[in-house]
Structure formats: C-alpha cells, structure tokens
Coordinates of C-alpha atoms in Angstrom, one line a residue:
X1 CA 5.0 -30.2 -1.6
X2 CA 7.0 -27.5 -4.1
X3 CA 4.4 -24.5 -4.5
X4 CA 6.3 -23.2 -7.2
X5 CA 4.1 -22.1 -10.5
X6 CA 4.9 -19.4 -13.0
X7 CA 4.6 -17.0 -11.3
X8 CA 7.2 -18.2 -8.1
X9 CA 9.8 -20.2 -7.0
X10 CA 9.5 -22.3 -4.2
X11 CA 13.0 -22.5 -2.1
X12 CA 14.0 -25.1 0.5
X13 CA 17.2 -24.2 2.5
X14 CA 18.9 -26.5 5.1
X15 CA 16.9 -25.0 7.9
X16 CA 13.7 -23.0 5.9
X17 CA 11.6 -22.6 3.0
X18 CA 10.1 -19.6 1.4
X19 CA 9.1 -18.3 -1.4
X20 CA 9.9 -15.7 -4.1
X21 CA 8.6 -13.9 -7.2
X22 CA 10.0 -14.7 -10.6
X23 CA 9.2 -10.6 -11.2
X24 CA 11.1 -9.0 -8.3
X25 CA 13.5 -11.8 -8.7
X26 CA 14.4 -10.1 -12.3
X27 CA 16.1 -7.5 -10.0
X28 CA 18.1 -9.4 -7.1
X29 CA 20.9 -7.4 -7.7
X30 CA 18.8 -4.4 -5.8
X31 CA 16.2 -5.9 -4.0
X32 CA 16.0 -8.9 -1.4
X33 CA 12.2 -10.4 -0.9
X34 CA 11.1 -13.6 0.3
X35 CA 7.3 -15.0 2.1
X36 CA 7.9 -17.8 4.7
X37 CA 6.8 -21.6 4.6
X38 CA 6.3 -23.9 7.7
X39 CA 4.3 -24.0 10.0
X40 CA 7.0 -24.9 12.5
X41 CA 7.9 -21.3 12.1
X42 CA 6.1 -18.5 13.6
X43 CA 6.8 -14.8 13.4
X44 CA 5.2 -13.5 16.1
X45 CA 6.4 -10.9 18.2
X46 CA 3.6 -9.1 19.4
X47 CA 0.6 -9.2 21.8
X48 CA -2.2 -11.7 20.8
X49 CA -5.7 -11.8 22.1
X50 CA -4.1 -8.5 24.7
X51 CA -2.3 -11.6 26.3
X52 CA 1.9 -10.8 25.9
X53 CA 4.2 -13.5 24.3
X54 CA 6.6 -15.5 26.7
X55 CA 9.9 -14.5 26.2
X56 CA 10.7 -18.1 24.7
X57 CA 8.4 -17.5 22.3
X58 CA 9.5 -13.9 21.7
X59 CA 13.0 -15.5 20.8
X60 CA 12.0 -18.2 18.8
X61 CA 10.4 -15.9 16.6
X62 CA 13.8 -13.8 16.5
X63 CA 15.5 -17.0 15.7
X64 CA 12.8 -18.0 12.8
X65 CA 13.6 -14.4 11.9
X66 CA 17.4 -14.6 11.9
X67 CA 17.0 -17.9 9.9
X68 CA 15.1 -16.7 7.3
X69 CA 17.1 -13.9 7.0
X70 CA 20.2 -15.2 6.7
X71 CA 18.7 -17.2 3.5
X72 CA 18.0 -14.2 1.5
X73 CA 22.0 -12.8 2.4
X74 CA 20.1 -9.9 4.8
X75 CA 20.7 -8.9 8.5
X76 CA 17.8 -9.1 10.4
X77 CA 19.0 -6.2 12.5
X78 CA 17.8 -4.5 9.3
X79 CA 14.0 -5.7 10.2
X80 CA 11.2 -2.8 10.8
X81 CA 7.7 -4.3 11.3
X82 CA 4.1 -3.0 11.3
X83 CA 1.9 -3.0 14.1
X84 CA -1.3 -4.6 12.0
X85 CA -4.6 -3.6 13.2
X86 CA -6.5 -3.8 10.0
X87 CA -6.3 0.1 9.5
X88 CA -5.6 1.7 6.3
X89 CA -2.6 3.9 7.6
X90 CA 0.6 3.4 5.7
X91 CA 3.8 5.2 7.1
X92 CA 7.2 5.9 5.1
X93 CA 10.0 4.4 6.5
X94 CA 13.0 7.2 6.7
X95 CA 15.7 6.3 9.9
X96 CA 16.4 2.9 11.7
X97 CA 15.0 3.4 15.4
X98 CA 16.9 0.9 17.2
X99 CA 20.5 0.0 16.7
X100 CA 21.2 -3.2 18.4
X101 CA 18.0 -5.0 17.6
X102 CA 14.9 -4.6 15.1
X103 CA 12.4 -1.9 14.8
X104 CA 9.3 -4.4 16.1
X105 CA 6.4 -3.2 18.8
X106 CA 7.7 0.4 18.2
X107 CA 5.0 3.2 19.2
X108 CA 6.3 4.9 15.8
X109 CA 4.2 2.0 13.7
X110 CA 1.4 1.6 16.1
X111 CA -2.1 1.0 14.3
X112 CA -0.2 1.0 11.0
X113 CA -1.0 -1.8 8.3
X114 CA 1.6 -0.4 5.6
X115 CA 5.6 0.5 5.2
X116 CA 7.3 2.4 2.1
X117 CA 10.6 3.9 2.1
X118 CA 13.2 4.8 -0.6
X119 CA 16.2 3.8 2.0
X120 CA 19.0 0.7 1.0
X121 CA 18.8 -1.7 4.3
X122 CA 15.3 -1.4 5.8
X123 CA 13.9 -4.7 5.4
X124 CA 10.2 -4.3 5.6
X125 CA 8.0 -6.7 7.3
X126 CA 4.6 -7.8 7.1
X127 CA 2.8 -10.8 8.7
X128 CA 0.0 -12.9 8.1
X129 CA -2.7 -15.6 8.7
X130 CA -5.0 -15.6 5.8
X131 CA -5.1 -12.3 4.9
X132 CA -3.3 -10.1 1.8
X133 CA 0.6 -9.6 2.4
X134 CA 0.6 -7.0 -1.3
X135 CA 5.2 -6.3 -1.7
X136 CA 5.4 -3.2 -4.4
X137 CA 8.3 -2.2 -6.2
X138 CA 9.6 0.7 -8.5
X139 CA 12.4 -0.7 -10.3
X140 CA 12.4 3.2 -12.1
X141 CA 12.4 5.4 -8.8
X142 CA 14.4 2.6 -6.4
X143 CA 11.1 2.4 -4.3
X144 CA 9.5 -0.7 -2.3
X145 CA 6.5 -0.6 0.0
X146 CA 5.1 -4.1 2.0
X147 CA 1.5 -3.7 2.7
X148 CA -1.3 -5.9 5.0
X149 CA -4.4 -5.8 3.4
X150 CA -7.1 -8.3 5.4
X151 CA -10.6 -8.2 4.3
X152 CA -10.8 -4.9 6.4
X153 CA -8.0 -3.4 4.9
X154 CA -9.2 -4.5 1.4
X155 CA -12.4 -2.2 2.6
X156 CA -10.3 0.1 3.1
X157 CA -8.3 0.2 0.1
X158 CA -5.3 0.2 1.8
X159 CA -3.4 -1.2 -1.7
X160 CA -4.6 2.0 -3.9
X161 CA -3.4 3.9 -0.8
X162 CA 0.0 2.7 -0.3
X163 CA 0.6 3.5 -4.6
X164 CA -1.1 7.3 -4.0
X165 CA 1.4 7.2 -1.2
X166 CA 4.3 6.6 -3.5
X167 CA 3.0 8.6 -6.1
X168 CA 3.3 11.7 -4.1
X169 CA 5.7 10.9 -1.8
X170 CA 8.9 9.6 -4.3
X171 CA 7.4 10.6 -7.7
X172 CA 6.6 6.7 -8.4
X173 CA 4.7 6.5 -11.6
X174 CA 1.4 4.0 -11.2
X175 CA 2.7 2.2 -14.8
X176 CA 6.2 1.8 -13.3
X177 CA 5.1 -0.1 -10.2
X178 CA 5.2 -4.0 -9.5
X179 CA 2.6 -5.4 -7.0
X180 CA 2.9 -9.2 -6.2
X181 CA 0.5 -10.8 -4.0
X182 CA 1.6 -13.3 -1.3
X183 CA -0.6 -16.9 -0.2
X184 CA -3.8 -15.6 1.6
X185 CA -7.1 -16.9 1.8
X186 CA -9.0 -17.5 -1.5
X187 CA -12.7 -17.1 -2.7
X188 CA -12.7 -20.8 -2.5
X189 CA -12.5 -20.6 1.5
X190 CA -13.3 -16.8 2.3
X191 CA -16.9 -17.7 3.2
X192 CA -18.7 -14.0 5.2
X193 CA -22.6 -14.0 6.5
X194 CA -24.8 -11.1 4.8
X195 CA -23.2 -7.8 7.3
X196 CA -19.4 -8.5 5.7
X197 CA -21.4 -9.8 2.2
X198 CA -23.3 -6.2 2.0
X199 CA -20.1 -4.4 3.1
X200 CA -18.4 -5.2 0.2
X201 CA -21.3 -4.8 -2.0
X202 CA -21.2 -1.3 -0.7
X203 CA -17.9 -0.4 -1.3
X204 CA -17.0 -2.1 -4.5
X205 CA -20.1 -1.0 -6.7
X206 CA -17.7 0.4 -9.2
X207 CA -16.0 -2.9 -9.6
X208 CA -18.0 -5.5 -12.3
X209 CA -19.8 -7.9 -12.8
X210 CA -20.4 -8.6 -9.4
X211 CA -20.7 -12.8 -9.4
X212 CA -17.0 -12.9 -9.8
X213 CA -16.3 -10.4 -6.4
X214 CA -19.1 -12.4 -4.4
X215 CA -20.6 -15.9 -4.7
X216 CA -24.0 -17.2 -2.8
X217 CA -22.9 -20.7 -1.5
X218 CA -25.8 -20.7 1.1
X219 CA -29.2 -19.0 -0.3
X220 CA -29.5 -15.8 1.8
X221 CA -26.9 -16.8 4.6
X222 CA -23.2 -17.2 3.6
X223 CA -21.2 -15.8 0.4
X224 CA -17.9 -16.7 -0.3
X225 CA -15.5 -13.5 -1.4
X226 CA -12.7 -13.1 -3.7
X227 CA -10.3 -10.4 -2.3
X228 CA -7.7 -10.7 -4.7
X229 CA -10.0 -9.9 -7.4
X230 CA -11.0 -7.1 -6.0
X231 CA -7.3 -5.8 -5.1
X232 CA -6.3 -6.8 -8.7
X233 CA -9.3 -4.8 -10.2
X234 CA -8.5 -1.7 -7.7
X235 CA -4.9 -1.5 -8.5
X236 CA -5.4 -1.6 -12.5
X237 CA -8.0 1.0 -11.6
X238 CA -5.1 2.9 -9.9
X239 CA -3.1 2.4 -12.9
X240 CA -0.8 -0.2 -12.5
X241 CA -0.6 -2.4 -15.7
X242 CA -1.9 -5.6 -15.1
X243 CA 1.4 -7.6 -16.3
X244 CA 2.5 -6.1 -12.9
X245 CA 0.3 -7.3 -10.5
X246 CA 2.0 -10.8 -10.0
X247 CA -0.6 -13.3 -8.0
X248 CA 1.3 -16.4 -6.4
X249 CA -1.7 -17.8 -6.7
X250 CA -2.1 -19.9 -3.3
X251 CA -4.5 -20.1 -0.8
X252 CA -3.2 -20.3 3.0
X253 CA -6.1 -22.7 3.7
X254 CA -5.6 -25.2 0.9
X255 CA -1.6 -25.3 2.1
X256 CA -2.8 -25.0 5.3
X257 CA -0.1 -27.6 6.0
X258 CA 2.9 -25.3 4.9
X259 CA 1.1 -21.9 5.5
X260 CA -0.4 -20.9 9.0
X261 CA -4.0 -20.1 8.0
X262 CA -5.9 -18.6 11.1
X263 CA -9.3 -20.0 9.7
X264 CA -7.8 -23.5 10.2
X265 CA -5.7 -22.8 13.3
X266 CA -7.8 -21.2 15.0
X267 CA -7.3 -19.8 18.6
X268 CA -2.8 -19.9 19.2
X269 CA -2.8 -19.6 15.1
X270 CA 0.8 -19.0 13.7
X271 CA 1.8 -16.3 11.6
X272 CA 3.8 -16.2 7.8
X273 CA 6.2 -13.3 7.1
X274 CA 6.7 -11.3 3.9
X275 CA 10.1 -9.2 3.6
X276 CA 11.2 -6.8 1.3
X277 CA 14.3 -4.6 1.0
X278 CA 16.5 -2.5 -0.8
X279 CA 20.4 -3.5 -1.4

C-alpha cells in the first residue's frame, strides 16, 4: 500500500521503503531524512527486556541500516543513536565517537531520548514502536535535532525541550523551525486506564478543550489519547508556526502491516527508524 498523502512521499527502492516529508524535502540539497517501512526490517541494536541481542541479529540490523542508508546517498558510518528510555534529556551532538563503526550503545547517550547538533555528517537516529519519532529543522541557522517522544516523553515535554535547546544552544528562532511528526500510534488506538488518563489531565490543563486531548471510550475505565494533538498544541505554544509542524498523519497500528507497532507485536516487537542529517 503507498502511504504517501500531502504531506509525504512514500518511496520503494530495490531493497527498502521509507518515507519522506514534502517540507524537509524542499531542502535536499542540505539535509538527508528518511522514516523506515517493513516490517521485515528491524533496527534494533540494543538490549530488550535486559536480555542482549544475538550477534545475528545485531548485524541484520546493521545491514537494514546500511540499506537504508545507502537509499538516502548517506554512510551509515555517519549513524549516532539515542539510548531511549522515555526521559526527557536531550544531548547536542558535537564529535563522532567511533571511527570505524556508528556511535550506537555509547555510555555518552545513555538515558537520552533526544539529539541536536549543528555538525554536516552526523546522521541522527531515533527508533520506534508506536511512539512520537518528532525530526526538527532550521533551514535559517543550518540546525536539525531527531527527538523520541512516547507517551512519557510527551509528559515530559520533551518536544518544547529539544526547541528551548536550540534556542539557546545555536540561536534557532521558534518561527524558523520545521517539526514533522513520523507514524506513531494515534487517538484512534492509544487507549490508557484512569492512572495514565489523570496523568495527562494533570499536565496538560493549559491545553483546551479537553474532549479533543482525551476521549472516554469505556465509562470510567479506559480513554483513548491523542498525543499528537497535544505535541502540536505544545509546540505552537513554544512558538513554532503551525504551517511548520508537518504531521504524516499515520498511525503505526492501522499500518501495522508496514510499520512495527509494539501494541500489535507485542513481546519480540520490531522497531522503525527515523534519520536525519546535515550535508
């Protein structure tokens, strides 16, 4: 099935698929991007469940890696990756670490959720299962961040966080800033009991009217939750203009056929990539 809508462009190579944002695409002579399809593929390369990947698995996600890569015309020696644990931490990306392989399960990016730098050739690397994958861009100050927001992260406001980040770090201006949101798990599927629920009523009482954040699907015992609202709402609150937050507007567990979606995987779930770099 071709996911491409107005706001992306579906792309299917001889040996992967991915996606890409009509907006960043705008400026492909200075910036590479691209969010993985297939569930054949799996980018992986870290612990799960405190249980370590085989090394055949380890290298089949390098391959997927290299592949995917190669697509966009990028090394993936150029390939620094987050260690994700749903914190709101987001680090700026100045030197390369390793120089015969990529910067993945480095100590420098533990319990990191977020990657900015200012830097030509660091491809920055999120993954994901359902959650937020947010790619910024300042086409003005040459800047690009790649951010996991989950539903904790989204608590968190890790989004606002990477922008404040870039604010005072490189100068970015809020206006100047591009934010496209990758396939993640919609309201349609996002369904929380009444601990998460009140969480987010918490947190988000600034944000209004509230039906459209969180919807009772079960009287007084599940709610389903529309993160993507919310992250659109907090980053126009940040001040980015709202012709500038680009939604691909896909939901991992409708496509759960072309997107790994842990709420339909389950336990040995698959992970999607998003990468972003500088020319």
């Amino acid at each position: 099935m071709d996911l491409s809508n107005e706001n992306i462009i579906h792309k299917k190579g001889k040996k992967n698929e991915y996606l890409q944002f009509r907006k960043l695409l705008e400026y492909q002579d200075i910036l590479i991007h691209a969010y993985s399809l297939g569930t054949n593929l799996n980018f992986r390369t870290a612990k799960v469940n405190k249980q370590k990947l085989s090394q055949e698995e380890y290298e089949k996600a390098m391959h997927d890696y290299q592949q995917l890569c190669h697509s966009i015309d990028s090394d993936y020696m150029n390939l620094i990756k987050t260690n994700q644990t749903h914190t709101d931490c987001v680090k700026v990306v100045e030197e390369k670490i390793n120089q015969k392989e990529p910067d993945f399960n480095l100590a420098n990016y533990d319990n990191t959720d977020g990657l900015i730098t200012n830097q030509k050739e660091r491809m920055l690397c999120t993954t994901n299962a359902d959650c937020i994958l947010l790619l910024f861009f300042d086409p003005i100050e040459k800047v690009i961040a790649n951010t996991h927001s989950g539903w904790r992260g989204t608590l968190q406001r890790i989004g606002v966080k990477t922008v404040q980040k870039m604010v005072k770090e490189f100068g970015c201006k809020p206006q100047d800033i591009i934010c496209c949101i990758c396939p993640s798990i919609r309201k349609c599927h996002f369904e929380v009991g009444k601990e998460v629920k009140e969480q987010f009523e918490k947190e988000f009482q600034d944000i209004k009217p509230l039906h459209l954040m969180i919807e009772e699907k079960i009287p007084n015992q599940k709610w389903n939750i529309d993160t993507v609202f919310i992250n659109q709402i907090l980053l126009e609150k940040e001040g980015l203009k709202k012709e500038n937050i680009i939604d691909s507007g896909i939901c991992s567990v409708c496509h759960s056929n072309q997107i790994h979606s842990y709420r339909v995987e389950k336990e040995g779930y698959g992970l999607n990539t998003a990468l972003i770099q500088l020319k």
